[in-house]
Amino acid sequence: MSDATIPGMATPARRYGTVAAALVLLVLLVLFMPALRPLFHALFPALERPVYSRASFLTLTLWHIGLVLAATIPVVIAGIAAGVFVTRRSGREFAGILDTVTAIGQTFPPAAVLALAVPLVGYGAQPTVVALVAYGILPVVDNTIAGIRGVSPAAMGAAEGMGFTPWQKLFWVELPLAAPVIMAGVRTSVIINIGTAAIGSTVGALTLGSPIIEGLSGSNTAYVIQGAIVVGLLAIVTDQLFALIDARLRRVVPAAA
Amino acid sequence: MIAFENVNKSFQGRAAIADATFTVKSHEFCMFVGPSGAGKSTALRLVNRLIAPDGGTIRIDDDDIAALNPVELRRKLGYVIQSIGLFPHWSVGDNVATVPRLLGWPKARIAERIDELLTLVELDPATYRDRRPHQLSGGQQQRVGLARALAADPNILLMDEPFGALDAVTRDTLQNEMIRIHAATGKTILMVTHDIDEAIRLGERIVVFEEGRVVQNATPEELLANPANDFVRALVGGEAASLRLLKIRRVREWLRAGGNADGPPIGADEHLDTALARMLGSGRDALPVVDKSGQPQGAIGLGDLIRKAP
């Protein structure tokens, strides 16, 4: 089956093109930021050191990605598990509580989570991961619940009547059919956390937020721009990669499901 | 054999099945008929334990189903529902293979069985095996649903208003398929319907439900000739019941073998109402009957209709 092409929508070729272009730009910036010194010097002639150099942008980016990944793995496992649990007959009564807990996690400002986490786990990467987990779990839980509840009742009725065990229903029918919705939740969570991870630098984590925060405190607008552009590009590339995964999943699970 | 013995089931204090006792014989095509909420669907879902009775016993071949593992029981019973419920992320072939996979059949045997069943429901395996359900029409989807239900060769087929959502022409075609498949496989079939014509056309036995009670359990002829109460009389259409019977019975069932008549012949597979209409139209009181190849089979006359009609 070939991809349906809807006018105005990205064709697969164009989609790959966008991802590739954003990715190349990101890699070039990360590797060769110091080469832009003349540009930033021209833009901000008053600054003595117009390119952030306390750590290389490669180091910052790898740490940034590492922190988001470290948070995403528990977010995905716990988020899907929690969503599956409250959609079981035995877990239904916990749906309200779970909703409240994840909503608190999301509405609590990440800066406040950081402030609370530091006395418990110290400075650096750990409190950042704690904040990212708290902040990123809601979309995964919500979308897992919505995805499973959206599975065709006819398919579930047939599965039940044909003698599926509860586990077979979950792994053969519910999770595959809910996969596009669940992945959309993971996508939201990861994109939010790529942005949120930057504030980890306020408690000593090395992230792409480091130049931003140093730039803000030292009135170095060039640092702020450098950090912000790389974070933004990283978010765009990641989002486009998720778009590719989504297109694949939706070929397997038709929209009618 | 499937036996209901004093089965009761209520939902929120309202009786859905009230003291139901009846038996369906092996190989019988049995219809559960009645209006919405009469309990016919509940009765079907009690058989594969999707619903548990409040009281009474249901036996399949002398086994009390309450003592069986429900998952294993369901794998032994074919199940077809109105909403079809094909798995949209699986191919047609994978859908058909569902229960054999649950039962752990070897791959080669499953592949063979998929083609066998698609052929049985008249879908060309090579064309349809790898299609996805959303690429099929409603009628084709329900053919796949039927093939899926028959995949592990169950002795009993449970069908919950299987053709209720299909258009009249498709429904008619699939009803004919069911008659053919029942004759070919000898399955015991329990089918729920609210359509009395479908019940009379397909059923060898009809169980009529009214407000959770079994009000009549009879062959179609008995039902049309002797409705048990006013409800059943109204259901089968009052005095029009005998006309309804002519619509479902075929000439070959009522013809006089060896009989003679003049004029253009009628096919043995035509319905009796067609025969009656042709007699009225041509002013003759009997018609010669021929089979598909034109061989004389006998005759059918007004007298035969009057004698055999209930």
Coordinates of C-alpha atoms in Angstrom, one line a residue:
Chain A
M1 CA 0.0 0.0 0.0
S2 CA 1.4 3.4 -0.9
D3 CA 1.1 6.5 1.2
A4 CA -2.0 8.5 0.6
T5 CA -0.9 12.0 -0.5
I6 CA -3.3 14.7 0.7
P7 CA -2.7 18.1 -0.9
G8 CA -1.1 20.5 1.6
M9 CA 0.2 17.7 3.7
A10 CA 3.9 16.8 3.8
T11 CA 4.7 13.9 1.4
P12 CA 7.1 11.3 2.9
A13 CA 10.0 12.6 0.7
R14 CA 9.4 16.2 1.8
R15 CA 9.1 15.0 5.4
Y16 CA 12.5 13.2 5.2
G17 CA 13.9 16.4 3.6
T18 CA 12.8 18.6 6.5
V19 CA 14.3 16.2 9.1
A20 CA 17.6 15.9 7.2
A21 CA 17.9 19.7 6.8
A22 CA 17.2 20.4 10.5
L23 CA 19.5 17.7 11.5
V24 CA 22.4 18.9 9.4
L25 CA 22.0 22.4 10.7
L26 CA 21.9 21.2 14.3
V27 CA 25.1 19.1 13.9
L28 CA 26.9 22.0 12.2
L29 CA 26.0 24.4 15.0
V30 CA 26.9 22.0 17.7
L31 CA 30.3 21.2 16.2
F32 CA 31.3 24.5 14.8
M33 CA 29.7 27.2 17.0
P34 CA 33.2 28.8 17.8
A35 CA 33.5 29.4 14.0
L36 CA 30.6 31.8 14.3
R37 CA 32.7 34.1 16.5
P38 CA 33.1 36.8 13.8
L39 CA 29.3 36.8 13.3
F40 CA 28.5 37.2 17.0
H41 CA 31.3 39.7 17.3
A42 CA 29.7 41.8 14.6
L43 CA 26.3 41.5 16.2
F44 CA 27.5 42.2 19.7
P45 CA 30.7 44.3 19.4
A46 CA 30.6 45.3 23.1
L47 CA 31.1 41.7 24.2
E48 CA 34.6 40.6 25.0
R49 CA 33.9 36.9 24.5
P50 CA 30.9 36.6 22.1
V51 CA 30.8 32.7 21.9
Y52 CA 30.1 30.5 25.0
S53 CA 33.3 28.5 25.7
R54 CA 33.1 27.2 29.3
A55 CA 32.1 23.8 27.8
S56 CA 31.8 22.8 24.2
F57 CA 28.4 22.8 22.6
L58 CA 28.9 19.1 21.9
T59 CA 29.3 18.3 25.6
L60 CA 26.3 20.5 26.4
T61 CA 24.1 18.8 23.8
L62 CA 25.1 15.3 24.8
W63 CA 24.4 16.0 28.4
H64 CA 21.1 17.7 27.5
I65 CA 20.0 14.7 25.4
G66 CA 21.2 12.3 28.2
L67 CA 19.1 14.1 30.8
V68 CA 16.0 14.0 28.7
L69 CA 16.6 10.3 27.9
A70 CA 17.2 9.5 31.5
A71 CA 13.9 11.0 32.3
T72 CA 12.0 9.6 29.3
I73 CA 12.7 6.0 30.0
P74 CA 11.1 5.9 33.5
V75 CA 8.3 8.3 32.2
V76 CA 7.4 5.9 29.3
I77 CA 7.6 2.7 31.5
A78 CA 5.7 4.2 34.5
G79 CA 3.4 6.3 32.4
I80 CA 2.2 3.4 30.2
A81 CA 2.0 1.0 33.1
A82 CA -0.1 3.5 35.1
G83 CA -2.4 4.1 32.1
V84 CA -2.8 0.4 31.5
F85 CA -3.5 -0.2 35.2
V86 CA -6.3 2.3 35.6
T87 CA -8.0 1.0 32.4
R88 CA -8.2 -2.5 33.9
R89 CA -11.3 -3.5 35.8
S90 CA -9.3 -3.9 39.0
G91 CA -7.6 -0.5 38.6
R92 CA -10.5 1.6 37.5
E93 CA -11.1 3.2 40.8
F94 CA -7.6 4.6 40.9
A95 CA -8.1 6.6 37.6
G96 CA -9.2 9.7 39.6
I97 CA -6.2 9.6 42.0
L98 CA -3.8 9.1 39.1
D99 CA -5.3 12.0 37.2
T100 CA -4.8 14.2 40.2
V101 CA -1.2 13.1 40.9
T102 CA 0.0 13.5 37.3
A103 CA -1.8 16.9 37.0
I104 CA 0.0 18.1 40.1
G105 CA 3.3 16.9 38.5
Q106 CA 2.5 19.0 35.5
T107 CA 1.2 22.2 37.2
F108 CA 4.0 22.3 39.7
P109 CA 6.6 24.7 38.2
P110 CA 9.7 22.7 37.3
A111 CA 11.8 25.3 39.1
A112 CA 9.9 24.5 42.3
V113 CA 10.5 20.8 41.8
L114 CA 14.2 21.5 41.4
A115 CA 14.2 23.5 44.6
L116 CA 12.5 20.7 46.5
A117 CA 14.7 18.0 44.9
V118 CA 18.1 19.5 45.6
P119 CA 18.0 19.0 49.4
L120 CA 17.0 15.3 48.7
V121 CA 19.3 14.3 45.9
G122 CA 21.9 17.1 45.8
Y123 CA 23.0 19.4 43.0
G124 CA 23.6 18.5 39.4
A125 CA 21.9 16.0 37.1
Q126 CA 19.8 14.0 39.6
P127 CA 17.3 16.8 40.6
T128 CA 17.0 17.7 37.0
V129 CA 15.9 14.2 36.1
V130 CA 13.4 14.2 39.0
A131 CA 11.9 17.4 37.7
L132 CA 11.7 16.1 34.1
V133 CA 10.0 12.9 35.2
A134 CA 7.4 14.8 37.2
Y135 CA 6.9 17.2 34.4
G136 CA 6.8 14.7 31.5
I137 CA 4.6 11.9 32.9
L138 CA 1.2 13.5 32.4
P139 CA 1.0 13.4 28.6
V140 CA 2.1 9.7 28.5
V141 CA -0.4 8.6 31.2
D142 CA -3.3 10.7 29.6
N143 CA -2.6 9.4 26.1
T144 CA -2.2 5.8 27.2
I145 CA -5.7 6.0 28.9
A146 CA -7.2 7.9 25.9
G147 CA -5.6 5.5 23.4
I148 CA -6.8 2.4 25.2
R149 CA -10.3 3.8 25.8
G150 CA -10.5 4.6 22.1
V151 CA -9.9 1.0 21.0
S152 CA -12.9 -0.2 19.0
P153 CA -15.4 -1.9 21.4
A154 CA -16.3 -4.3 18.5
A155 CA -12.7 -5.6 18.3
M156 CA -12.5 -5.9 22.1
G157 CA -15.9 -7.7 22.2
A158 CA -14.7 -10.1 19.5
A159 CA -11.4 -10.7 21.3
E160 CA -13.3 -11.4 24.6
G161 CA -15.8 -13.7 22.8
M162 CA -13.1 -15.7 21.0
G163 CA -11.2 -16.6 24.2
F164 CA -8.3 -14.1 24.5
T165 CA -6.8 -14.0 28.0
P166 CA -6.6 -10.5 29.6
W167 CA -2.9 -10.3 28.7
Q168 CA -3.5 -11.3 25.1
K169 CA -6.2 -8.6 24.8
L170 CA -3.7 -6.1 26.1
F171 CA -0.7 -7.0 24.0
W172 CA -2.5 -8.2 20.8
V173 CA -5.3 -5.7 20.6
E174 CA -5.3 -2.8 23.1
L175 CA -1.6 -1.6 23.0
P176 CA -1.1 -2.0 19.2
L177 CA -4.3 -0.1 18.4
A178 CA -3.5 2.5 21.0
A179 CA 0.1 2.9 19.9
P180 CA -0.3 6.0 17.7
V181 CA -2.1 7.9 20.5
I182 CA 0.5 6.6 23.2
M183 CA 3.4 7.7 20.9
A184 CA 1.8 11.1 20.5
G185 CA 1.9 11.4 24.3
V186 CA 5.6 10.4 24.4
R187 CA 6.3 12.9 21.7
T188 CA 4.7 15.7 23.7
S189 CA 6.5 14.6 26.9
V190 CA 9.9 14.5 25.2
I191 CA 9.5 17.9 23.4
I192 CA 8.3 19.6 26.7
N193 CA 11.3 18.1 28.5
I194 CA 13.9 19.2 25.9
G195 CA 12.8 22.7 26.7
T196 CA 12.5 22.1 30.4
A197 CA 15.9 20.4 30.8
A198 CA 17.6 23.8 30.2
I199 CA 16.6 25.0 33.6
G200 CA 18.6 22.1 35.1
S201 CA 21.6 24.4 34.7
T202 CA 20.2 26.5 37.6
V203 CA 21.1 23.6 40.0
G204 CA 24.4 22.8 38.4
A205 CA 23.5 20.3 35.7
L206 CA 25.4 20.7 32.4
T207 CA 22.8 21.4 29.7
L208 CA 22.2 23.7 26.8
G209 CA 20.6 25.9 29.4
S210 CA 24.1 26.7 30.8
P211 CA 24.9 29.4 28.2
I212 CA 21.4 30.8 28.5
I213 CA 21.6 31.1 32.2
E214 CA 25.1 32.5 32.2
G215 CA 24.1 34.9 29.5
L216 CA 21.1 36.1 31.5
S217 CA 23.1 36.6 34.6
G218 CA 26.1 38.2 32.8
S219 CA 24.1 40.3 30.3
N220 CA 25.6 38.3 27.5
T221 CA 22.8 38.1 24.9
A222 CA 25.0 36.2 22.5
Y223 CA 25.2 33.2 24.9
V224 CA 21.4 33.3 25.4
I225 CA 20.9 33.2 21.6
Q226 CA 23.4 30.4 21.1
G227 CA 21.9 28.2 23.8
A228 CA 18.3 28.9 22.7
I229 CA 18.9 28.2 19.0
V230 CA 20.5 24.8 19.7
V231 CA 17.7 23.8 22.1
G232 CA 15.1 24.9 19.6
L233 CA 16.8 23.0 16.8
L234 CA 17.1 19.9 18.9
A235 CA 13.4 20.1 19.7
I236 CA 12.5 20.5 16.0
V237 CA 14.6 17.6 14.9
T238 CA 13.2 15.3 17.6
D239 CA 9.7 16.4 16.8
Q240 CA 10.2 15.6 13.1
L241 CA 11.7 12.1 14.0
F242 CA 8.5 11.5 16.0
A243 CA 6.5 12.6 13.0
L244 CA 8.2 9.8 11.0
I245 CA 7.4 7.2 13.6
D246 CA 3.8 8.4 13.7
A247 CA 3.4 8.1 10.0
R248 CA 4.7 4.5 10.2
L249 CA 2.4 3.6 13.1
R250 CA -0.6 5.0 11.3
R251 CA 0.1 2.9 8.3
V252 CA -0.3 -0.2 10.5
V253 CA -3.2 1.1 12.5
P254 CA -5.8 2.7 10.2
A255 CA -7.5 5.9 11.5
A256 CA -10.8 4.0 11.7
A257 CA -9.4 2.0 14.6
Chain B
M1 CA -26.5 -30.4 22.2
I2 CA -27.0 -27.2 24.2
A3 CA -29.5 -27.3 27.1
F4 CA -30.8 -24.4 29.2
E5 CA -32.3 -25.6 32.5
N6 CA -34.2 -23.1 34.5
V7 CA -31.8 -20.3 33.6
N8 CA -32.3 -16.9 35.2
K9 CA -30.4 -13.6 34.8
S10 CA -31.4 -10.1 35.8
F11 CA -29.7 -6.8 35.3
Q12 CA -30.4 -4.1 37.9
G13 CA -33.4 -6.0 39.2
R14 CA -34.9 -6.4 35.8
A15 CA -35.2 -10.0 34.5
A16 CA -33.4 -10.4 31.2
I17 CA -33.8 -14.2 31.2
A18 CA -36.6 -15.6 33.3
D19 CA -36.6 -19.4 34.0
A20 CA -35.5 -20.4 30.5
T21 CA -35.6 -24.1 29.7
F22 CA -35.1 -25.5 26.2
T23 CA -32.8 -27.7 24.3
V24 CA -31.0 -27.2 20.9
K25 CA -30.0 -30.5 19.2
S26 CA -26.6 -31.1 17.7
H27 CA -26.3 -29.9 14.1
E28 CA -29.5 -27.9 14.5
F29 CA -29.8 -24.3 13.1
C30 CA -31.6 -22.6 15.9
M31 CA -32.8 -19.0 15.8
F32 CA -33.4 -16.8 18.9
V33 CA -36.0 -14.3 17.9
G34 CA -37.7 -11.4 19.7
P35 CA -37.8 -7.7 20.0
S36 CA -35.0 -5.6 21.5
G37 CA -34.6 -6.3 25.2
A38 CA -36.4 -9.6 25.1
G39 CA -33.3 -11.5 26.3
K40 CA -32.3 -13.3 23.1
S41 CA -28.8 -11.7 23.0
T42 CA -28.3 -12.3 26.8
A43 CA -29.2 -16.0 26.2
L44 CA -26.5 -16.3 23.5
R45 CA -23.9 -14.6 25.7
L46 CA -24.7 -16.9 28.5
V47 CA -23.6 -19.8 26.3
N48 CA -20.0 -18.6 26.0
R49 CA -20.0 -17.2 29.5
L50 CA -19.6 -13.6 28.5
I51 CA -22.5 -13.3 31.0
A52 CA -22.9 -15.4 34.1
P53 CA -26.4 -16.7 35.0
D54 CA -27.9 -15.9 38.4
G55 CA -29.4 -19.4 38.6
G56 CA -30.0 -22.5 36.6
T57 CA -27.6 -24.6 34.4
I58 CA -26.4 -24.5 30.9
R59 CA -25.0 -27.7 29.5
I60 CA -23.1 -28.4 26.3
D61 CA -23.1 -32.1 25.5
D62 CA -23.8 -32.9 29.2
D63 CA -21.0 -30.7 30.5
D64 CA -22.2 -27.9 32.9
I65 CA -20.4 -24.9 31.3
A66 CA -20.1 -23.3 34.8
A67 CA -17.4 -26.0 35.5
L68 CA -15.4 -25.2 32.4
N69 CA -12.6 -22.6 32.0
P70 CA -14.3 -19.7 30.2
V71 CA -11.3 -18.9 28.0
E72 CA -11.0 -22.5 26.8
L73 CA -14.8 -22.7 26.4
R74 CA -14.8 -19.7 24.1
R75 CA -12.1 -21.0 21.9
K76 CA -14.3 -24.1 21.3
L77 CA -17.3 -21.9 20.3
G78 CA -17.3 -19.9 17.1
Y79 CA -18.5 -16.3 17.7
V80 CA -19.8 -13.8 15.3
I81 CA -21.2 -10.4 16.3
Q82 CA -23.2 -7.6 14.5
S83 CA -20.3 -5.1 14.7
I84 CA -18.0 -7.8 13.2
G85 CA -15.0 -6.6 15.3
L86 CA -12.2 -7.6 12.9
F87 CA -8.8 -6.6 14.2
P88 CA -8.0 -3.5 12.1
H89 CA -4.2 -3.8 12.5
W90 CA -4.2 -7.4 11.2
S91 CA -4.6 -8.7 7.6
V92 CA -7.6 -10.7 6.6
G93 CA -5.6 -13.9 6.9
D94 CA -4.3 -13.0 10.4
N95 CA -7.9 -12.3 11.5
V96 CA -9.0 -15.7 10.2
A97 CA -6.1 -17.3 12.0
T98 CA -6.9 -15.8 15.4
V99 CA -8.2 -18.8 17.3
P100 CA -5.8 -21.4 15.7
R101 CA -3.0 -19.0 16.9
L102 CA -4.5 -18.9 20.4
L103 CA -4.6 -22.7 20.3
G104 CA -1.0 -22.8 19.1
W105 CA -1.5 -24.7 15.8
P106 CA 1.6 -25.1 13.7
K107 CA 2.2 -22.4 11.1
A108 CA 1.8 -24.6 8.0
R109 CA -1.6 -25.9 9.2
I110 CA -2.8 -22.3 10.0
A111 CA -1.8 -21.1 6.5
E112 CA -3.7 -24.0 4.9
R113 CA -6.7 -23.4 7.1
I114 CA -6.8 -19.7 6.2
D115 CA -7.1 -20.5 2.5
E116 CA -9.6 -23.3 3.1
L117 CA -11.9 -20.9 5.1
L118 CA -11.6 -18.0 2.7
T119 CA -12.7 -20.3 0.0
L120 CA -15.6 -21.6 2.1
V121 CA -16.9 -18.0 2.5
E122 CA -16.3 -17.4 -1.2
L123 CA -13.4 -14.9 -0.9
D124 CA -10.5 -15.7 -3.2
P125 CA -7.6 -16.4 -0.9
A126 CA -4.9 -15.0 -3.2
T127 CA -6.8 -11.7 -3.6
Y128 CA -8.0 -11.2 0.0
R129 CA -5.6 -13.0 2.3
D130 CA -3.2 -10.0 2.7
R131 CA -5.8 -7.2 2.5
R132 CA -6.7 -5.2 5.5
P133 CA -10.2 -5.2 6.9
H134 CA -10.8 -1.5 6.1
Q135 CA -10.3 -2.3 2.4
L136 CA -13.3 -4.6 2.4
S137 CA -17.0 -3.9 2.1
G138 CA -19.3 -4.6 5.1
G139 CA -20.5 -7.9 3.5
Q140 CA -17.0 -9.0 2.8
Q141 CA -15.9 -8.1 6.4
Q142 CA -18.7 -10.2 7.8
R143 CA -17.6 -13.1 5.5
V144 CA -14.2 -12.8 7.1
G145 CA -15.9 -12.6 10.6
L146 CA -17.6 -15.9 9.7
A147 CA -14.4 -17.5 8.5
R148 CA -12.7 -16.4 11.7
A149 CA -15.4 -18.0 13.8
L150 CA -15.1 -21.3 11.9
A151 CA -11.3 -21.3 11.9
A152 CA -10.7 -23.8 14.7
D153 CA -13.5 -26.0 13.5
P154 CA -15.8 -25.5 16.5
N155 CA -18.9 -27.7 16.7
I156 CA -21.0 -24.8 17.8
L157 CA -21.4 -21.3 16.1
L158 CA -22.8 -18.4 18.1
M159 CA -24.0 -15.6 15.9
D160 CA -25.3 -12.3 17.5
E161 CA -27.4 -10.5 14.8
P162 CA -24.6 -11.1 12.3
F163 CA -26.4 -9.5 9.4
G164 CA -28.2 -6.8 11.2
A165 CA -26.0 -4.0 10.0
L166 CA -25.9 -5.0 6.3
D167 CA -28.0 -3.8 3.4
A168 CA -30.9 -6.0 2.3
V169 CA -29.1 -7.4 -0.8
T170 CA -25.9 -8.3 1.1
R171 CA -28.0 -9.8 3.9
D172 CA -29.9 -11.9 1.5
T173 CA -26.7 -13.2 -0.1
L174 CA -25.2 -14.0 3.3
Q175 CA -28.3 -15.8 4.5
N176 CA -28.0 -18.1 1.5
E177 CA -24.3 -18.6 2.4
M178 CA -25.3 -19.6 5.9
I179 CA -27.8 -22.2 4.6
R180 CA -25.1 -23.6 2.3
I181 CA -22.4 -23.5 5.1
H182 CA -24.7 -25.1 7.6
A183 CA -25.5 -27.9 5.1
A184 CA -21.8 -28.3 4.3
T185 CA -20.4 -28.3 7.8
G186 CA -23.2 -29.6 10.0
K187 CA -22.4 -27.1 12.8
T188 CA -24.9 -26.5 15.6
I189 CA -25.8 -22.8 15.0
L190 CA -27.4 -20.4 17.5
M191 CA -28.3 -17.2 15.8
V192 CA -29.9 -14.1 17.3
T193 CA -32.2 -12.0 15.2
H194 CA -35.0 -9.6 15.5
D195 CA -36.1 -10.3 12.0
I196 CA -38.8 -12.9 11.9
D197 CA -38.3 -13.5 8.1
E198 CA -34.6 -14.3 8.7
A199 CA -35.6 -16.6 11.6
I200 CA -38.1 -18.5 9.4
R201 CA -35.8 -18.6 6.5
L202 CA -32.7 -19.9 8.3
G203 CA -34.1 -21.7 11.3
E204 CA -34.8 -25.3 11.8
R205 CA -35.9 -24.4 15.3
I206 CA -37.0 -21.0 16.5
V207 CA -37.0 -20.0 20.1
V208 CA -39.1 -16.9 20.7
F209 CA -38.3 -14.6 23.6
E210 CA -40.7 -12.1 25.1
E211 CA -39.6 -10.1 28.1
G212 CA -37.0 -12.7 29.1
R213 CA -39.3 -15.6 28.8
V214 CA -39.2 -18.3 26.2
V215 CA -42.8 -18.1 24.9
Q216 CA -42.4 -20.7 22.1
N217 CA -39.8 -23.2 20.9
A218 CA -40.9 -24.7 17.6
T219 CA -40.0 -25.4 14.0
P220 CA -40.9 -22.6 11.6
E221 CA -43.9 -24.4 10.3
E222 CA -45.3 -25.0 13.8
L223 CA -44.6 -21.4 14.7
L224 CA -46.6 -20.1 11.7
A225 CA -49.4 -22.7 12.1
N226 CA -49.8 -22.6 15.9
P227 CA -48.5 -19.4 17.5
A228 CA -48.4 -19.9 21.2
N229 CA -49.9 -16.6 22.1
D230 CA -51.0 -13.2 20.8
F231 CA -47.4 -12.0 20.9
V232 CA -46.1 -14.7 18.7
R233 CA -49.2 -14.4 16.4
A234 CA -48.4 -10.7 15.9
L235 CA -44.7 -11.5 15.4
V236 CA -45.4 -13.9 12.6
G237 CA -47.9 -11.5 11.0
G238 CA -51.3 -12.9 12.0
E239 CA -53.2 -14.2 9.0
A240 CA -50.4 -13.3 6.7
A241 CA -48.2 -16.0 8.3
S242 CA -49.1 -18.5 5.6
L243 CA -48.1 -16.1 2.9
R244 CA -44.8 -15.6 4.8
L245 CA -44.2 -19.3 4.7
L246 CA -44.7 -19.4 0.9
K247 CA -42.0 -16.7 0.7
I248 CA -39.4 -18.9 2.4
R249 CA -40.2 -22.4 1.2
R250 CA -39.1 -23.5 -2.2
V251 CA -41.0 -25.4 -4.9
R252 CA -38.8 -28.5 -4.5
E253 CA -39.9 -28.8 -0.8
W254 CA -43.6 -29.0 -1.6
L255 CA -43.8 -30.4 -5.1
R256 CA -45.6 -33.6 -6.1
A257 CA -43.0 -35.9 -7.6
G258 CA -44.3 -37.7 -10.6
G259 CA -47.2 -35.2 -10.9
N260 CA -48.1 -33.7 -14.3
A261 CA -49.1 -30.3 -15.4
D262 CA -49.3 -28.3 -18.7
G263 CA -47.7 -25.0 -19.6
P264 CA -44.4 -23.4 -19.0
P265 CA -42.4 -25.0 -16.1
I266 CA -41.2 -23.4 -12.9
G267 CA -37.7 -24.0 -11.4
A268 CA -37.6 -26.2 -8.3
D269 CA -35.4 -23.6 -6.5
E270 CA -38.0 -20.8 -6.9
H271 CA -39.9 -19.7 -3.8
L272 CA -43.5 -20.9 -3.5
D273 CA -44.9 -17.4 -3.6
T274 CA -43.5 -17.1 -7.1
A275 CA -45.3 -20.3 -8.0
L276 CA -48.6 -19.0 -6.6
A277 CA -48.2 -15.7 -8.4
R278 CA -47.6 -17.5 -11.7
M279 CA -50.7 -19.7 -11.2
L280 CA -52.8 -16.6 -10.4
G281 CA -51.2 -14.8 -13.4
S282 CA -51.7 -17.6 -15.9
G283 CA -55.0 -18.9 -14.7
R284 CA -53.7 -22.4 -14.3
D285 CA -54.0 -24.4 -11.0
A286 CA -50.8 -26.4 -11.4
L287 CA -47.3 -25.9 -12.9
P288 CA -44.8 -28.4 -14.1
V289 CA -41.5 -28.3 -12.1
V290 CA -38.0 -28.7 -13.6
D291 CA -34.6 -28.7 -12.0
K292 CA -31.7 -26.5 -13.0
S293 CA -30.8 -28.6 -16.0
G294 CA -34.4 -28.6 -17.2
Q295 CA -35.2 -32.2 -16.1
P296 CA -38.9 -32.6 -15.1
Q297 CA -39.3 -33.1 -11.3
G298 CA -43.1 -33.3 -11.0
A299 CA -45.7 -30.7 -10.5
I300 CA -47.0 -28.2 -8.0
G301 CA -50.6 -27.2 -7.7
L302 CA -52.9 -25.0 -5.7
G303 CA -54.0 -28.1 -3.8
D304 CA -50.4 -28.8 -2.7
L305 CA -50.1 -25.3 -1.3
I306 CA -53.4 -25.6 0.6
R307 CA -52.7 -29.1 1.9
K308 CA -49.2 -28.3 3.1
A309 CA -49.8 -24.8 4.4
P310 CA -50.1 -24.6 8.1

